[in-house]
Coordinates of C-alpha atoms and ligand atoms in Angstrom, one line a residue:
X385 CA 0.1 0.0 0.0
X386 CA 1.3 3.5 -0.8
X387 CA 1.0 5.8 2.2
X388 CA 0.0 8.6 -0.2
X389 CA -3.2 6.7 -1.2
X390 CA -4.3 5.7 2.4
X391 CA -7.1 7.2 4.3
X392 CA -4.9 8.1 7.1
X393 CA -4.7 11.0 9.4
X394 CA -2.9 10.9 12.7
X395 CA -3.4 13.3 15.5
X396 CA -0.6 15.0 17.4
X397 CA -2.6 15.9 20.4
X398 CA -4.7 13.8 22.7
X399 CA -8.4 14.2 22.1
X400 CA -10.1 15.5 25.1
X401 CA -12.7 12.8 25.6
X402 CA -10.1 10.0 25.6
X403 CA -8.9 9.0 29.1
X404 CA -7.2 5.6 28.6
X405 CA -4.3 4.7 26.4
X406 CA -6.2 2.4 24.1
X407 CA -8.8 5.1 23.3
X408 CA -6.2 7.8 23.0
X409 CA -4.0 5.8 20.7
X410 CA -6.8 4.4 18.5
X411 CA -8.0 7.9 17.9
X412 CA -4.5 9.5 17.5
X413 CA -3.4 6.7 15.1
X414 CA -6.4 7.3 12.9
X415 CA -7.7 3.7 13.5
X416 CA -11.3 4.7 14.6
X417 CA -13.4 7.8 14.3
X418 CA -15.9 8.7 16.9
X419 CA -19.4 9.5 15.7
X420 CA -21.5 10.1 18.8
X421 CA -20.8 8.8 22.4
X422 CA -20.2 5.1 22.4
X423 CA -20.5 4.7 18.6
X424 CA -17.4 4.3 16.4
X425 CA -16.4 4.0 12.7
X426 CA -13.5 1.7 11.9
X427 CA -10.9 3.4 9.5
X428 CA -8.8 1.3 7.2
X429 CA -6.0 0.6 9.7
X430 CA -8.4 -0.2 12.5
X431 CA -10.5 -2.5 10.3
X432 CA -7.4 -4.5 9.3
X433 CA -6.5 -5.2 13.0
X434 CA -10.2 -6.0 13.7
X435 CA -10.4 -8.5 10.8
X436 CA -7.1 -10.2 12.0
X437 CA -8.6 -10.5 15.5
X438 CA -11.8 -11.8 14.1
X439 CA -9.9 -14.4 11.9
X440 CA -7.8 -15.7 14.8
X441 CA -11.1 -16.2 16.8
X442 CA -12.8 -17.7 13.8
X443 CA -9.9 -20.2 13.2
X444 CA -9.9 -21.4 16.9
X445 CA -13.7 -21.6 17.0
X446 CA -13.7 -23.7 13.7
X447 CA -10.9 -25.9 15.1
X448 CA -13.0 -26.5 18.3
X449 CA -15.7 -28.0 16.1
X450 CA -18.0 -25.0 16.2
X451 CA -19.9 -23.8 13.1
X452 CA -20.3 -20.2 12.1
X453 CA -23.6 -18.5 11.2
X454 CA -24.7 -14.9 11.0
X455 CA -27.8 -13.4 12.6
X456 CA -29.6 -10.1 12.3
X457 CA -29.2 -7.6 14.9
X458 CA -33.0 -7.2 14.8
X459 CA -34.9 -9.4 17.2
X460 CA -38.6 -9.7 17.7
X461 CA -40.1 -9.0 21.2
X462 CA -42.0 -12.4 21.1
X463 CA -38.7 -14.3 21.4
X464 CA -37.7 -12.2 24.5
X465 CA -41.2 -12.7 26.0
X466 CA -40.8 -16.4 25.7
X467 CA -37.6 -16.4 27.6
X468 CA -39.0 -13.9 30.1
X469 CA -36.3 -11.4 29.5
X470 CA -38.4 -8.7 27.7
X471 CA -39.5 -7.4 31.2
X472 CA -36.2 -8.3 33.1
X473 CA -33.8 -6.6 30.7
X474 CA -33.6 -3.0 31.7
X475 CA -33.0 0.2 29.6
X476 CA -29.8 -1.1 28.1
X477 CA -32.0 -2.9 25.6
X478 CA -32.6 -0.8 22.7
X479 CA -36.3 -1.3 21.8
X480 CA -38.2 0.1 18.8
X481 CA -41.5 -0.5 16.9
X482 CA -41.9 -0.9 13.2
X483 CA -44.6 1.1 11.2
X484 CA -47.2 -1.6 12.2
X485 CA -46.4 -1.1 15.9
X486 CA -44.7 -4.4 16.1
X487 CA -42.0 -4.4 18.8
X488 CA -38.4 -5.3 18.3
X489 CA -35.1 -4.9 20.0
X490 CA -31.4 -4.6 18.7
X491 CA -29.7 -7.6 20.1
X492 CA -27.4 -7.1 23.1
X493 CA -26.8 -10.8 22.9
X494 CA -28.5 -13.7 21.1
X495 CA -29.6 -16.5 23.4
X496 CA -33.3 -16.2 22.3
X497 CA -32.5 -16.3 18.6
X498 CA -30.0 -19.2 18.7
X499 CA -32.5 -21.1 20.8
X500 CA -35.3 -20.5 18.3
X501 CA -33.0 -21.5 15.3
X502 CA -32.0 -24.8 17.0
X503 CA -35.6 -25.5 18.3
X504 CA -36.9 -25.1 14.8
X505 CA -34.2 -26.9 12.9
X506 CA -33.0 -29.7 15.2
X507 CA -35.3 -32.4 16.4
X508 CA -33.2 -35.5 16.6
X509 CA -30.6 -36.3 19.3
X510 CA -28.4 -37.5 16.5
X511 CA -27.6 -33.8 15.7
X512 CA -26.4 -33.1 19.2
X513 CA -24.1 -31.9 20.5
X514 CA -24.0 -28.7 18.6
X515 CA -22.0 -25.5 18.9
X516 CA -22.8 -22.7 16.6
X517 CA -21.3 -19.1 16.7
X518 CA -21.3 -15.9 15.0
X519 CA -19.1 -12.7 14.9
X520 CA -21.7 -9.8 14.8
X521 CA -22.5 -6.4 15.9
X522 CA -24.2 -6.0 19.4
X523 CA -26.2 -3.0 20.8
X524 CA -26.4 -2.0 24.5
X525 CA -27.5 1.4 25.6
X526 CA -24.9 1.5 28.3
X527 CA -25.5 4.1 31.1
X528 CA -22.1 5.5 30.7
X529 CA -20.4 4.5 27.4
X530 CA -16.7 5.2 28.1
X531 CA -13.1 4.4 27.3
X532 CA -13.5 4.1 23.5
X533 CA -14.0 0.5 22.4
X534 CA -14.0 -0.8 25.9
X535 CA -17.5 0.1 26.7
X536 CA -19.4 1.2 23.6
X537 CA -23.1 1.2 22.7
X538 CA -22.4 -0.7 19.5
X539 CA -19.7 -3.4 19.6
X540 CA -18.6 -6.6 17.9
X541 CA -19.0 -9.8 19.8
X542 CA -18.2 -13.4 19.0
X543 CA -21.0 -15.4 20.6
X544 CA -21.4 -19.1 20.6
X545 CA -24.1 -21.3 21.9
X546 CA -23.8 -25.1 22.7
X547 CA -26.7 -27.5 22.7
X548 CA -26.2 -30.9 24.5
X549 CA -28.4 -33.8 25.5
X550 CA -27.5 -33.7 29.2
X551 CA -25.3 -32.1 31.9
X552 CA -22.4 -34.3 31.1
X553 CA -22.4 -33.2 27.6
X554 CA -22.6 -29.5 28.6
X555 CA -19.7 -30.0 30.9
X556 CA -17.6 -31.2 28.0
X557 CA -18.7 -28.4 25.6
X558 CA -18.0 -25.8 28.4
X559 CA -14.5 -27.2 28.9
X560 CA -13.9 -27.3 25.2
X561 CA -14.8 -23.6 25.1
X562 CA -12.7 -22.8 28.2
X563 CA -9.7 -24.4 26.4
X564 CA -10.5 -22.6 23.1
X565 CA -10.7 -19.2 24.8
X566 CA -7.4 -19.9 26.5
X567 CA -5.8 -20.6 23.1
X568 CA -7.5 -17.5 21.6
X569 CA -6.2 -15.2 24.3
X570 CA -2.8 -16.8 24.1
X571 CA -2.6 -16.0 20.4
X572 CA -3.4 -12.3 21.2
X573 CA -0.3 -12.5 23.6
X574 CA -2.6 -11.1 26.3
X575 CA -1.7 -11.5 30.0
X576 CA -5.0 -12.7 31.3
X577 CA -6.6 -14.7 34.0
X578 CA -9.8 -16.9 33.9
X579 CA -11.8 -16.2 37.0
X580 CA -15.1 -17.5 38.5
X581 CA -17.9 -15.1 37.5
X582 CA -21.5 -14.2 38.4
X583 CA -24.0 -15.2 35.6
X584 CA -25.7 -11.7 35.6
X585 CA -28.7 -11.2 33.3
X586 CA -27.7 -14.1 31.0
X587 CA -28.4 -16.6 33.7
X588 CA -27.4 -20.2 34.3
X589 CA -25.5 -21.8 37.1
X590 CA -21.7 -21.6 36.4
X591 CA -19.6 -19.1 34.6
X592 CA -15.9 -17.9 34.0
X593 CA -14.8 -14.6 32.8
X594 CA -11.5 -14.1 31.0
X595 CA -9.9 -11.0 32.4
X596 CA -7.1 -9.2 30.5
X597 CA -4.9 -7.8 33.4
X598 CA -4.8 -4.0 33.3
X599 CA -5.0 -1.0 35.7
X600 CA -7.7 0.6 33.4
X601 CA -9.9 -2.5 33.7
X602 CA -13.3 -2.0 35.3
X603 CA -13.4 -5.4 37.1
X604 CA -11.8 -6.2 40.3
X605 CA -10.4 -9.7 40.8
X606 CA -9.4 -11.6 43.8
X607 CA -7.1 -14.5 43.5
X608 CA -5.0 -17.0 45.6
X609 CA -1.5 -17.8 44.6
X610 CA -1.6 -20.8 46.7
X611 CA -4.4 -22.8 45.4
X612 CA -5.3 -21.0 42.2
X613 CA -8.8 -19.8 43.3
X614 CA -9.6 -16.7 41.3
X615 CA -13.0 -14.8 41.0
X616 CA -14.5 -11.5 39.9
X617 CA -15.3 -9.5 43.1
X618 CA -19.0 -9.7 42.2
X619 CA -18.7 -13.5 42.5
X620 CA -15.8 -13.9 45.0
X621 CA -16.3 -15.2 48.5
X622 CA -13.9 -15.4 51.4
X623 CA -13.6 -17.2 54.7
X624 CA -15.6 -15.3 57.3
X625 CA -13.7 -13.4 60.0
X626 CA -15.0 -14.7 63.4
X627 CA -12.9 -12.5 65.7
X628 CA -15.6 -12.3 68.5
X629 CA -15.6 -16.2 68.6
X630 CA -14.6 -16.2 72.2
X631 CA -16.7 -13.3 73.5
X632 CA -19.8 -13.9 75.6
X633 CA -23.0 -12.1 74.5
X634 CA -24.0 -9.2 76.9
X635 CA -27.1 -7.2 77.5
X636 CA -28.1 -4.6 75.0
X637 CA -27.4 -1.0 75.9
X638 CA -28.8 2.1 74.1
X639 CA -26.2 4.7 73.7
X640 CA -26.6 8.3 72.6
X641 CA -24.6 9.1 69.4
X642 CA -25.6 12.7 68.8
X643 CA -25.7 13.4 65.1
X644 CA -23.3 10.6 64.4
X645 CA -24.4 8.8 61.3
X646 CA -21.5 7.3 59.6
X647 CA -19.4 4.3 60.7
X648 CA -16.3 6.7 61.0
X649 CA -18.2 9.2 63.2
X650 CA -19.9 6.5 65.4
X651 CA -16.8 4.3 65.8
X652 CA -14.6 7.2 66.7
X653 CA -17.1 8.6 69.1
X654 CA -17.7 5.3 70.8
X655 CA -14.0 4.5 70.6
X656 CA -14.7 1.1 69.0
X657 CA -13.4 -0.5 65.7
X658 CA -15.5 -0.2 62.6
X659 CA -15.6 -4.0 62.4
X660 CA -17.6 -4.0 65.7
X661 CA -20.3 -2.0 64.0
X662 CA -23.0 -3.1 61.5
X663 CA -24.0 -1.2 58.5
X664 CA -27.8 -1.4 57.8
X665 CA -28.3 -0.5 54.2
X666 CA -32.0 -0.2 53.1
X667 CA -32.8 -0.9 49.4
X668 CA -36.0 -0.8 47.4
X669 CA -36.3 -3.7 45.0
X670 CA -38.7 -2.5 42.3
X671 CA -38.9 -5.9 40.7
X672 CA -40.5 -7.6 43.7
X673 CA -41.9 -4.2 45.1
X674 CA -40.3 -4.7 48.5
X675 CA -37.8 -3.0 50.9
X676 CA -34.7 -5.0 51.8
X677 CA -32.2 -4.3 54.5
X678 CA -28.7 -5.6 54.1
X679 CA -26.4 -6.0 57.0
X680 CA -22.6 -6.1 56.6
X681 CA -19.9 -5.2 59.1
X682 CA -18.8 -1.6 59.4
X683 CA -15.5 -2.3 57.7
X684 CA -17.2 -4.0 54.7
X685 CA -19.1 -3.1 51.5
X686 CA -22.3 -4.6 50.3
X687 CA -22.0 -6.7 47.2
X688 CA -25.2 -5.7 45.4
X689 CA -24.9 -8.5 42.9
X690 CA -25.1 -11.0 45.7
X691 CA -28.2 -9.2 47.0
X692 CA -29.8 -9.1 43.7
X693 CA -29.3 -12.9 43.3
X694 CA -30.6 -13.6 46.8
X695 CA -33.9 -11.7 46.2
X696 CA -34.2 -12.6 42.6
X697 CA -34.2 -9.0 41.4
X698 CA -32.3 -7.2 38.5
X699 CA -29.5 -4.7 38.5
X700 CA -31.9 -2.1 37.2
X701 CA -34.5 -2.6 39.8
X702 CA -32.4 -2.3 43.0
X703 CA -31.8 1.2 44.4
X704 CA -31.1 2.7 47.7
X705 CA -34.3 3.7 49.7
X706 CA -34.9 7.4 50.1
X707 CA -34.8 9.2 53.5
X708 CA -38.6 9.6 53.3
X709 CA -39.1 5.9 52.6
X710 CA -36.8 5.0 55.5
X711 CA -39.0 7.2 57.8
X712 CA -42.0 5.4 56.4
X713 CA -40.4 2.1 57.6
X714 CA -40.2 3.6 61.2
X715 CA -36.4 4.1 61.0
X716 CA -34.3 7.1 60.2
X717 CA -31.4 7.6 57.8
X718 CA -28.1 7.2 59.6
X719 CA -29.5 5.3 62.5
X720 CA -30.9 2.2 60.8
X721 CA -30.6 -1.1 62.5
X722 CA -32.3 -4.6 62.2
X723 CA -34.2 -4.7 65.5
X724 CA -37.9 -3.8 65.0
X725 CA -37.4 -3.4 61.3
X726 CA -40.3 -5.1 59.5
X727 CA -38.8 -5.8 56.1
X728 CA -36.7 -8.5 54.5
X729 CA -33.3 -8.7 56.2
X730 CA -30.2 -10.1 54.6
X731 CA -27.4 -10.7 57.1
X732 CA -23.9 -11.2 56.0
X733 CA -22.2 -14.1 57.7
X734 CA -19.7 -12.1 59.5
X735 CA -22.5 -10.0 61.0
X736 CA -24.2 -13.2 62.2
X737 CA -21.0 -14.2 64.0
X738 CA -20.7 -11.0 66.0
X739 CA -21.6 -11.5 69.6
X740 CA -21.6 -7.8 70.5
X741 CA -22.5 -5.8 67.5
X742 CA -23.3 -2.1 67.4
X743 CA -26.3 -1.3 65.3
X744 CA -28.5 1.8 64.7
X745 CA -31.5 2.1 67.1
X746 CA -34.0 3.1 64.4
X747 CA -34.3 6.5 66.3
X748 CA -32.5 9.7 65.8
X749 CA -29.2 10.0 67.6
X750 CA -29.0 6.5 69.2
X751 CA -27.3 3.2 68.6
X752 CA -27.5 0.0 70.4
X753 CA -24.6 -2.0 71.5
X754 CA -24.1 -5.8 72.4
X755 CA -26.6 -6.8 69.8
X756 CA -26.5 -10.4 68.9
X757 CA -27.8 -12.2 65.8
X758 CA -30.2 -15.0 66.7
X759 CA -31.0 -13.5 70.1
X760 CA -32.0 -10.0 69.1
X761 CA -32.9 -10.3 65.4
X762 CA -32.9 -12.8 62.6
X763 CA -32.7 -12.7 58.8
X764 CA -31.5 -14.6 55.8
X765 CA -27.8 -15.3 56.4
X766 CA -25.4 -15.4 53.4
X767 CA -22.4 -13.8 51.7
X768 CA -23.5 -10.3 51.1
X769 CA -20.2 -8.5 51.3
X770 CA -17.5 -7.7 48.9
X771 CA -14.4 -9.9 49.2
X772 CA -11.2 -8.0 48.9
X773 CA -7.4 -8.5 48.9
X774 CA -6.2 -9.5 52.3
X775 CA -9.4 -11.7 53.0
X776 CA -8.8 -15.4 53.4
X777 CA -9.2 -17.7 50.4
X778 CA -12.5 -19.6 50.7
X779 CA -10.9 -22.7 49.4
X780 CA -7.5 -22.9 51.2
X781 CA -7.6 -20.0 53.7
X782 CA -4.4 -18.3 52.5
X783 CA -4.6 -14.5 52.1
X784 CA -6.2 -13.4 48.8
X785 CA -4.6 -10.9 46.5
X786 CA -6.4 -8.3 44.4
X787 CA -5.9 -6.8 40.9
X788 CA -7.8 -5.2 38.1
X789 CA -8.9 -6.7 34.8
X790 CA -10.8 -6.0 31.6
X791 CA -13.4 -8.7 31.0
X792 CA -12.6 -9.8 27.4
X793 CA -14.8 -12.9 27.4
X794 CA -17.3 -14.8 29.5
X795 CA -18.6 -18.4 29.3
X796 CA -21.8 -19.7 30.9
X797 CA -23.5 -23.0 31.7
X798 CA -27.0 -22.1 30.9
X799 CA -28.4 -25.5 31.4
X800 CA -32.2 -25.3 30.5
X801 CA -32.7 -21.6 31.3
X802 CA -33.7 -20.9 27.7
X803 CA -34.4 -24.2 26.3
X804 CA -37.1 -25.1 28.9
X805 CA -39.3 -22.0 28.6
X806 CA -38.7 -21.7 24.8
X807 CA -39.4 -25.4 24.2
X808 CA -36.0 -26.2 22.6
X809 CA -36.2 -30.0 22.9
X810 CA -35.1 -33.3 21.4
X811 CA -36.7 -36.7 21.4
X812 CA -34.9 -39.2 23.7
X813 CA -34.9 -43.0 23.4
X814 CA -38.1 -43.3 25.3
X815 CA -39.7 -41.0 22.8
X816 CA -39.9 -38.1 25.3
X817 CA -39.4 -34.4 24.6
X818 CA -36.3 -33.4 26.7
X819 CA -35.0 -29.8 26.8
X820 CA -31.6 -29.4 25.4
X821 CA -28.8 -28.4 27.9
X822 CA -27.2 -25.2 26.8
X823 CA -24.0 -23.1 27.2
X824 CA -23.2 -19.8 25.9
X825 CA -19.8 -18.2 25.2
X826 CA -18.9 -14.6 24.4
X827 CA -15.8 -12.7 23.5
X828 CA -15.8 -8.9 23.2
X829 CA -14.0 -8.6 19.8
X830 CA -13.5 -4.9 19.8
X831 CA -12.9 -4.8 23.5
X832 CA -10.2 -7.4 23.0
X833 CA -8.6 -5.0 20.4
X834 CA -8.5 -2.3 22.8
X835 CA -7.1 -4.6 25.6
X836 CA -4.1 -5.6 23.4
X837 CA -3.3 -1.9 23.1
X838 CA -3.6 -1.4 26.8
X839 CA -0.9 -4.2 27.3
X840 CA 1.2 -3.2 24.2
X841 CA 2.0 0.5 24.0
X842 CA 4.7 2.9 25.0
X843 CA 5.1 6.8 25.0
X844 CA 5.4 6.8 21.2
X845 CA 2.3 4.7 20.4
X846 CA 1.0 1.2 19.9
X847 CA 3.2 -1.9 19.7
X848 CA 1.1 -4.4 17.8
X849 CA 2.0 -8.1 18.1
X850 CA 3.0 -9.1 14.6
X851 CA -0.1 -11.3 14.1
X852 CA -2.6 -8.5 14.6
X853 CA -0.7 -5.5 13.3
X854 CA -2.4 -3.7 10.5
X855 CA 0.7 -4.1 8.3
X856 CA 3.9 -6.0 9.0
X857 CA 6.4 -3.6 7.6
X858 CA 6.8 0.0 6.4
X859 CA 9.5 1.3 4.0
X860 CA 10.4 4.9 4.7
X861 CA 12.6 6.6 2.1
X862 CA 14.2 9.7 3.7
X863 CA 13.8 11.5 0.4
X864 CA 11.5 9.7 -2.0
X865 CA 12.6 12.1 -4.8
X866 CA 16.2 10.7 -4.6
X867 CA 16.6 8.3 -7.4
X868 CA 18.7 5.6 -5.6
X869 CA 16.3 5.8 -2.6
X870 CA 13.3 5.6 -4.7
X871 CA 14.6 2.7 -6.7
X872 CA 15.6 0.6 -3.7
X873 CA 12.4 1.5 -1.9
X874 CA 10.3 0.4 -4.8
X875 CA 12.3 -2.9 -5.3
X876 CA 12.0 -3.6 -1.6
X877 CA 8.3 -3.0 -1.7
X878 CA 7.8 -5.4 -4.6
X879 CA 10.0 -8.1 -3.1
X880 CA 8.2 -8.0 0.3
X881 CA 4.7 -7.6 -1.2
X882 CA 5.3 -10.6 -3.5
X883 CA 6.5 -12.7 -0.6
X884 CA 3.3 -12.1 1.3
X885 CA 4.6 -9.4 3.7
X886 CA 2.0 -6.7 4.2
X887 CA 4.0 -3.6 3.5
X888 CA 3.4 0.1 3.3
X889 CA 5.7 2.3 1.2
X890 CA 5.7 5.8 2.6
X891 CA 5.9 7.8 -0.6
X892 CA 4.6 10.9 1.0
X893 CA 6.3 14.2 0.5
X894 CA 7.0 14.8 4.2
X895 CA 9.9 15.3 6.7
X896 CA 11.4 11.8 7.7
X897 CA 10.8 12.6 11.4
X898 CA 7.2 13.2 10.7
X899 CA 6.9 9.8 8.9
X900 CA 8.7 7.9 11.6
X901 CA 6.5 9.3 14.3
X902 CA 3.4 8.2 12.3
X903 CA 4.5 4.6 12.0
X904 CA 5.7 4.4 15.5
X905 CA 2.3 5.8 16.7
X906 CA 0.5 3.3 14.5
X907 CA 2.8 0.5 15.8
X908 CA 4.1 -1.1 12.6
X909 CA 6.4 -3.9 13.8
X910 CA 9.2 -3.4 11.2
X911 CA 10.5 -0.1 9.7
X912 CA 13.0 0.0 6.9
X913 CA 14.6 3.3 6.2
X914 CA 16.2 4.0 2.8
X915 CA 18.7 6.8 3.1
X916 CA 22.1 7.8 1.9
X917 CA 23.4 4.3 1.8
X918 CA 20.7 3.2 -0.6
X919 CA 23.2 3.2 -3.4
X920 CA 25.2 0.5 -1.5
X921 CA 22.0 -1.5 -0.9
X922 CA 22.3 -0.8 2.8
X923 CA 19.2 0.4 4.8
X924 CA 18.4 1.2 8.4
X925 CA 16.2 -1.3 10.2
X926 CA 14.1 -0.6 13.3
X927 CA 11.9 -3.0 15.2
X928 CA 9.1 -1.4 17.0
X929 CA 9.6 -3.3 20.2
X930 CA 13.2 -1.9 20.4
X931 CA 12.6 1.4 19.0
X932 CA 15.9 2.9 20.5
X933 CA 18.0 0.4 18.3
X934 CA 18.6 1.4 14.8
X935 CA 20.7 -1.1 12.8
X936 CA 22.4 -0.4 9.4
X937 CA 22.0 -3.7 7.5
X938 CA 22.4 -5.0 3.9
X939 CA 19.0 -5.1 2.4
X940 CA 19.1 -8.9 1.9
X941 CA 19.5 -9.4 5.6
X942 CA 16.5 -7.3 6.4
X943 CA 14.5 -9.1 3.8
X944 CA 15.3 -12.5 5.3
X945 CA 14.7 -11.4 8.9
X946 CA 11.2 -10.1 8.0
X947 CA 10.4 -13.1 5.9
X948 CA 11.4 -15.4 8.7
X949 CA 9.2 -13.7 11.2
X950 CA 6.2 -13.4 8.9
X951 CA 6.3 -17.1 7.9
X952 CA 5.7 -18.2 11.5
X953 CA 2.8 -15.9 12.1
X954 CA -0.2 -17.5 13.6
Ligands
ATP1215 P1 -19.7 -5.8 31.3 O1 -19.8 -6.5 32.6 O2 -18.3 -5.3 31.0 O3 -20.8 -4.8 31.0 P2 -21.1 -8.1 30.3 O4 -20.7 -9.1 31.3 O5 -22.4 -7.4 30.4 O6 -20.0 -6.9 30.3 P3 -21.4 -10.1 28.3 O7 -22.9 -10.2 28.3 O8 -20.7 -11.2 29.1 O9 -20.9 -8.7 28.8 O10 -20.9 -10.0 26.9 C1 -19.7 -10.8 26.4 C2 -18.5 -9.9 26.1 O11 -18.8 -8.7 25.2 C3 -17.9 -9.3 27.4 O12 -17.1 -10.3 28.0 C4 -17.2 -8.1 26.8 O13 -15.9 -8.5 26.5 C5 -17.9 -7.7 25.6 N1 -18.8 -6.5 25.9 C6 -19.9 -6.4 26.8 N2 -20.4 -5.1 26.8 C7 -19.6 -4.4 26.0 C8 -19.6 -3.0 25.6 N3 -20.5 -2.2 26.1 N4 -18.6 -2.6 24.8 C9 -17.8 -3.5 24.3 N5 -17.6 -4.8 24.6 C10 -18.5 -5.3 25.5
MG1216 MG1 -19.9 -10.7 31.1

């Protein structure tokens, strides 16, 4: 490709809206163009990378035995009503009506459609197991689209769905996808960690997320170096701290805590540790139209996902109760406690283990001390706090560590969550209709692209791994008008291109420094500079990973180095 003919415009300055390296560099390198918030156009260089990423995923999915299809983004409401998700999926779902008032949505995911396809086309158990996938555009009206391709409103996902006869089959299909995902993310040279995950609005009973490790990630992970336990904090559990184990219960005392509402205020006023106190957080669950109090120790945070799962609500339906609503429940904001509160109460295990807890008295300016679960109040005990680094591993008891990650993929055991209500069945030996046992498997293709940049960049720009780089090599003549330079550059370009090396010839009439900066920003792995020594067939050779090193080499040697590298690309 001739640089002069490319649709290419790099930016010197960081666009104001971009906050993280991948977003900044994708815009600056002219790989994507922003249309409106969370909506992007892929320019030629960006599209080349995207296609390579898709093809690696496609190759590994095909090798795993899965078969590719392509569905429409448009999905009818009826399918979502059959699964029960039309009412459960919140405002993220982009809904619309056609001219006949028929309702549709733009697919944020495709469980319903794949289930319908298999239900209609597959009747015999001879066709099972089956794994079908697509690489397709998804739509989610995210509350806060941000970080460029990381969280956009339109994005590309690879989604696969497996259909098995029974649980044992699903376990195999799931493991096959787990292994396939590991191979895919290995091929992207990502540093990643598979972790246990919550199943969210997709549903099912087991799930893993694949997390690309990065400080800009929006997910928190806890993991144990000793036994290998690793989980997203939404899912993570930890051993309960039972530090009051040897205390005897004592009588409740009402203490005045004038205007002290927060854990910090009350604990320093009463000269106690935050972990002796209990936070009583009151939520309104709009899905089940009920108030719920959640109790965690004063040094802990509520894990709202665990709360949602326990009460079978949704993320969009759970909100904090207002001060007026709390008054209506006979309590007062800042002084809430479980005693005398007539609503559903979820008690974190650690709170249930306290023998002498300090809780709000449900009246202004008072707290109660020596409160004891079982004796003074009850509720549904479970894991309702957020696990964090330093907590003890739920499996082996060693201290957990914490890090941040970008969720690039997630796999789920759906079981019969969709096949049962949607009647996706096969006929068994006894001539009975049995629901198929399903799994679903997603990779954020465009998010993966951004994640590679997060892990592979420096001050100058992107450092693409060779197998996903938009081009392998660029030839930069110092002065393209110079006869010897032009001749050598052209010859090199022809040789490399013919040999299958994706090469750019920078024939632009611009200063060499300007050209170098462009290609370093874009992240082309190999740069060949044709300068004064062109007459002797000697060029300068630069590798993007070692940008400070510039070697003067005979042109043949450069060609063979590049050919060698390119022939091993996978
Ligand atoms: P998140 O928790 O980040 O919102 P999710 O769990 O809702 O993601 P899934 O339903 O598991 O997402 O979708 C499969 C994959 O699609 C995710 O693992 C992620 O890589 C990608 N993905 C999801 N939402 C977005 C988005 N808004 N922009 C880009 N990629 C996304
Ligand atoms: Mg997910």
